[in-house]
Structure formats: C-alpha cells, structure tokens
Amino acid sequence: MGQIIQLILGILTLVSMWKIFEMFGQKGWAAIIPFYNLIVLLRIVNWEAYKFWLFFIPIYNIYLAYLLYKDLAAKFGQGTPGFAIGILLLPFIFLPLLAFKSKPVA
C-alpha cells in the first residue's frame, strides 16, 4: 500500500513540475530528465548555469535548493521563506499549489 501512495505522490510532483516548466515556455518533458530538470529550473529563475555544479557540494546544496525554490515561488508571488521550505520538505503538496492554483506574476 505504501508503494502505491509513493507512486501517486511521485506522479503528482512530476506532473506539477511539467506544468510549471510549460508555464515558463520550457519543454515539459524536461521535468523527467535527471540533472537537466535542474538546469531548466535555473533558467526559469534566471540563475547562471555554473550554479548547477554547486549543487554537488554537500550541505551547501540544501541551502542552494532553498534559495532556488524561494526564487521559484517568488515567480508566482509566493516569495515567503516558509513557502520555499514547504517546497523543499513537501514538494508533493507545495508544487501542485504553484502549478495548479497560481499564475506566474511576471
């Protein structure tokens, strides 16, 4: 039963990322490609491409992920630190909120 729930939550997260990518003019299928989806997220939040390599530094990558999600949430008008922490810890709840309830601000 637990595996079915994990599968459903994983699919929900994937569909949410797909929709977010398409909202910003990126290819939705990029959400399913490991590492490339991070590069596309960096493009969406207007970060430099070299920051991709910084995600391989232990502990610092958690801080970078927080900053990335904070900037992503800000694109939807949800720039609070709590929302970024929510995406980091519970992406299956907070990413669908962005994808299906919010419209990009700018």
PDB file of C-alpha atoms in Angstrom:
ATOM      1  CA  MET A   1       0.000   0.000   0.000  1.00  0.00           C
ATOM      2  CA  GLY A   2       2.857   2.375   0.831  1.00  0.00           C
ATOM      3  CA  GLN A   3       4.436   1.941  -2.584  1.00  0.00           C
ATOM      4  CA  ILE A   4       1.188   2.890  -4.298  1.00  0.00           C
ATOM      5  CA  ILE A   5       0.972   6.093  -2.260  1.00  0.00           C
ATOM      6  CA  GLN A   6       4.606   6.902  -3.081  1.00  0.00           C
ATOM      7  CA  LEU A   7       3.935   6.300  -6.765  1.00  0.00           C
ATOM      8  CA  ILE A   8       0.892   8.593  -6.724  1.00  0.00           C
ATOM      9  CA  LEU A   9       2.806  11.355  -4.904  1.00  0.00           C
ATOM     10  CA  GLY A  10       5.745  10.993  -7.300  1.00  0.00           C
ATOM     11  CA  ILE A  11       3.467  11.268 -10.325  1.00  0.00           C
ATOM     12  CA  LEU A  12       1.722  14.303  -8.808  1.00  0.00           C
ATOM     13  CA  THR A  13       5.096  16.001  -8.268  1.00  0.00           C
ATOM     14  CA  LEU A  14       6.211  15.151 -11.798  1.00  0.00           C
ATOM     15  CA  VAL A  15       3.004  16.489 -13.362  1.00  0.00           C
ATOM     16  CA  SER A  16       3.345  19.666 -11.308  1.00  0.00           C
ATOM     17  CA  MET A  17       6.923  20.241 -12.453  1.00  0.00           C
ATOM     18  CA  TRP A  18       5.880  19.518 -16.050  1.00  0.00           C
ATOM     19  CA  LYS A  19       3.152  22.181 -15.828  1.00  0.00           C
ATOM     20  CA  ILE A  20       5.490  24.716 -14.168  1.00  0.00           C
ATOM     21  CA  PHE A  21       8.064  24.209 -16.914  1.00  0.00           C
ATOM     22  CA  GLU A  22       5.442  24.763 -19.604  1.00  0.00           C
ATOM     23  CA  MET A  23       4.178  27.928 -17.883  1.00  0.00           C
ATOM     24  CA  PHE A  24       7.617  29.445 -18.402  1.00  0.00           C
ATOM     25  CA  GLY A  25       7.977  28.376 -22.017  1.00  0.00           C
ATOM     26  CA  GLN A  26      10.212  25.371 -21.374  1.00  0.00           C
ATOM     27  CA  LYS A  27       9.614  21.847 -22.601  1.00  0.00           C
ATOM     28  CA  GLY A  28       7.516  19.902 -20.085  1.00  0.00           C
ATOM     29  CA  TRP A  29       9.335  16.636 -20.721  1.00  0.00           C
ATOM     30  CA  ALA A  30      12.450  18.206 -19.212  1.00  0.00           C
ATOM     31  CA  ALA A  31      10.903  17.559 -15.790  1.00  0.00           C
ATOM     32  CA  ILE A  32      11.573  13.820 -16.116  1.00  0.00           C
ATOM     33  CA  ILE A  33      15.253  14.058 -17.117  1.00  0.00           C
ATOM     34  CA  PRO A  34      17.611  13.940 -14.108  1.00  0.00           C
ATOM     35  CA  PHE A  35      20.061  16.858 -13.845  1.00  0.00           C
ATOM     36  CA  TYR A  36      18.574  18.526 -16.925  1.00  0.00           C
ATOM     37  CA  ASN A  37      15.472  19.435 -14.924  1.00  0.00           C
ATOM     38  CA  LEU A  38      17.713  21.339 -12.517  1.00  0.00           C
ATOM     39  CA  ILE A  39      19.325  23.220 -15.403  1.00  0.00           C
ATOM     40  CA  VAL A  40      15.856  24.177 -16.666  1.00  0.00           C
ATOM     41  CA  LEU A  41      14.865  25.359 -13.165  1.00  0.00           C
ATOM     42  CA  LEU A  42      17.999  27.504 -13.081  1.00  0.00           C
ATOM     43  CA  ARG A  43      16.924  29.060 -16.391  1.00  0.00           C
ATOM     44  CA  ILE A  44      13.419  29.729 -15.078  1.00  0.00           C
ATOM     45  CA  VAL A  45      14.685  31.647 -12.044  1.00  0.00           C
ATOM     46  CA  ASN A  46      17.388  33.413 -14.129  1.00  0.00           C
ATOM     47  CA  TRP A  47      20.387  31.932 -12.340  1.00  0.00           C
ATOM     48  CA  GLU A  48      23.738  31.394 -14.025  1.00  0.00           C
ATOM     49  CA  ALA A  49      24.310  27.897 -15.438  1.00  0.00           C
ATOM     50  CA  TYR A  50      27.513  27.342 -13.436  1.00  0.00           C
ATOM     51  CA  LYS A  51      25.446  27.116 -10.233  1.00  0.00           C
ATOM     52  CA  PHE A  52      24.421  23.655 -11.386  1.00  0.00           C
ATOM     53  CA  TRP A  53      27.829  22.398 -10.278  1.00  0.00           C
ATOM     54  CA  LEU A  54      27.424  23.939  -6.822  1.00  0.00           C
ATOM     55  CA  PHE A  55      24.568  21.514  -6.165  1.00  0.00           C
ATOM     56  CA  PHE A  56      27.184  18.754  -5.863  1.00  0.00           C
ATOM     57  CA  ILE A  57      28.642  20.311  -2.689  1.00  0.00           C
ATOM     58  CA  PRO A  58      27.201  18.506   0.358  1.00  0.00           C
ATOM     59  CA  ILE A  59      25.172  20.600   2.826  1.00  0.00           C
ATOM     60  CA  TYR A  60      25.584  23.706   0.652  1.00  0.00           C
ATOM     61  CA  ASN A  61      23.265  22.089  -1.889  1.00  0.00           C
ATOM     62  CA  ILE A  62      20.426  22.164   0.642  1.00  0.00           C
ATOM     63  CA  TYR A  63      20.911  25.905   1.091  1.00  0.00           C
ATOM     64  CA  LEU A  64      21.048  26.383  -2.692  1.00  0.00           C
ATOM     65  CA  ALA A  65      17.870  24.337  -3.148  1.00  0.00           C
ATOM     66  CA  TYR A  66      16.150  26.569  -0.588  1.00  0.00           C
ATOM     67  CA  LEU A  67      17.255  29.694  -2.492  1.00  0.00           C
ATOM     68  CA  LEU A  68      16.197  28.166  -5.811  1.00  0.00           C
ATOM     69  CA  TYR A  69      12.742  27.277  -4.507  1.00  0.00           C
ATOM     70  CA  LYS A  70      12.423  30.707  -2.891  1.00  0.00           C
ATOM     71  CA  ASP A  71      13.078  32.356  -6.257  1.00  0.00           C
ATOM     72  CA  LEU A  72      10.716  29.933  -7.998  1.00  0.00           C
ATOM     73  CA  ALA A  73       7.945  30.690  -5.506  1.00  0.00           C
ATOM     74  CA  ALA A  74       8.597  34.423  -5.938  1.00  0.00           C
ATOM     75  CA  LYS A  75       7.867  33.996  -9.662  1.00  0.00           C
ATOM     76  CA  PHE A  76       4.354  33.026  -8.559  1.00  0.00           C
ATOM     77  CA  GLY A  77       4.021  35.771  -5.938  1.00  0.00           C
ATOM     78  CA  GLN A  78       4.714  33.358  -3.062  1.00  0.00           C
ATOM     79  CA  GLY A  79       8.107  34.740  -2.067  1.00  0.00           C
ATOM     80  CA  THR A  80       7.888  33.904   1.616  1.00  0.00           C
ATOM     81  CA  PRO A  81      10.640  31.763   3.152  1.00  0.00           C
ATOM     82  CA  GLY A  82       8.032  29.370   4.533  1.00  0.00           C
ATOM     83  CA  PHE A  83       6.769  28.506   1.071  1.00  0.00           C
ATOM     84  CA  ALA A  84      10.306  27.684  -0.084  1.00  0.00           C
ATOM     85  CA  ILE A  85      10.802  25.429   2.930  1.00  0.00           C
ATOM     86  CA  GLY A  86       7.465  23.803   2.104  1.00  0.00           C
ATOM     87  CA  ILE A  87       8.617  23.042  -1.448  1.00  0.00           C
ATOM     88  CA  LEU A  88      11.881  21.661  -0.084  1.00  0.00           C
ATOM     89  CA  LEU A  89      10.269  19.367   2.501  1.00  0.00           C
ATOM     90  CA  LEU A  90       6.845  18.602   0.985  1.00  0.00           C
ATOM     91  CA  PRO A  91       7.102  19.057  -2.781  1.00  0.00           C
ATOM     92  CA  PHE A  92       4.045  16.869  -3.414  1.00  0.00           C
ATOM     93  CA  ILE A  93       1.910  19.491  -1.654  1.00  0.00           C
ATOM     94  CA  PHE A  94       3.568  22.807  -2.494  1.00  0.00           C
ATOM     95  CA  LEU A  95       4.490  22.231  -6.158  1.00  0.00           C
ATOM     96  CA  PRO A  96       0.871  21.439  -7.111  1.00  0.00           C
ATOM     97  CA  LEU A  97      -0.150  24.630  -5.302  1.00  0.00           C
ATOM     98  CA  LEU A  98       2.156  26.549  -7.627  1.00  0.00           C
ATOM     99  CA  ALA A  99       1.281  24.594 -10.739  1.00  0.00           C
ATOM    100  CA  PHE A 100      -2.494  24.457 -10.435  1.00  0.00           C
ATOM    101  CA  LYS A 101      -3.513  27.310  -8.104  1.00  0.00           C
ATOM    102  CA  SER A 102      -1.125  30.108  -9.053  1.00  0.00           C
ATOM    103  CA  LYS A 103      -0.267  32.068 -12.162  1.00  0.00           C
ATOM    104  CA  PRO A 104       3.238  33.460 -12.765  1.00  0.00           C
ATOM    105  CA  VAL A 105       3.455  37.097 -11.698  1.00  0.00           C
ATOM    106  CA  ALA A 106       5.965  38.315 -14.244  1.00  0.00           C
TER     107      ALA A 106
END
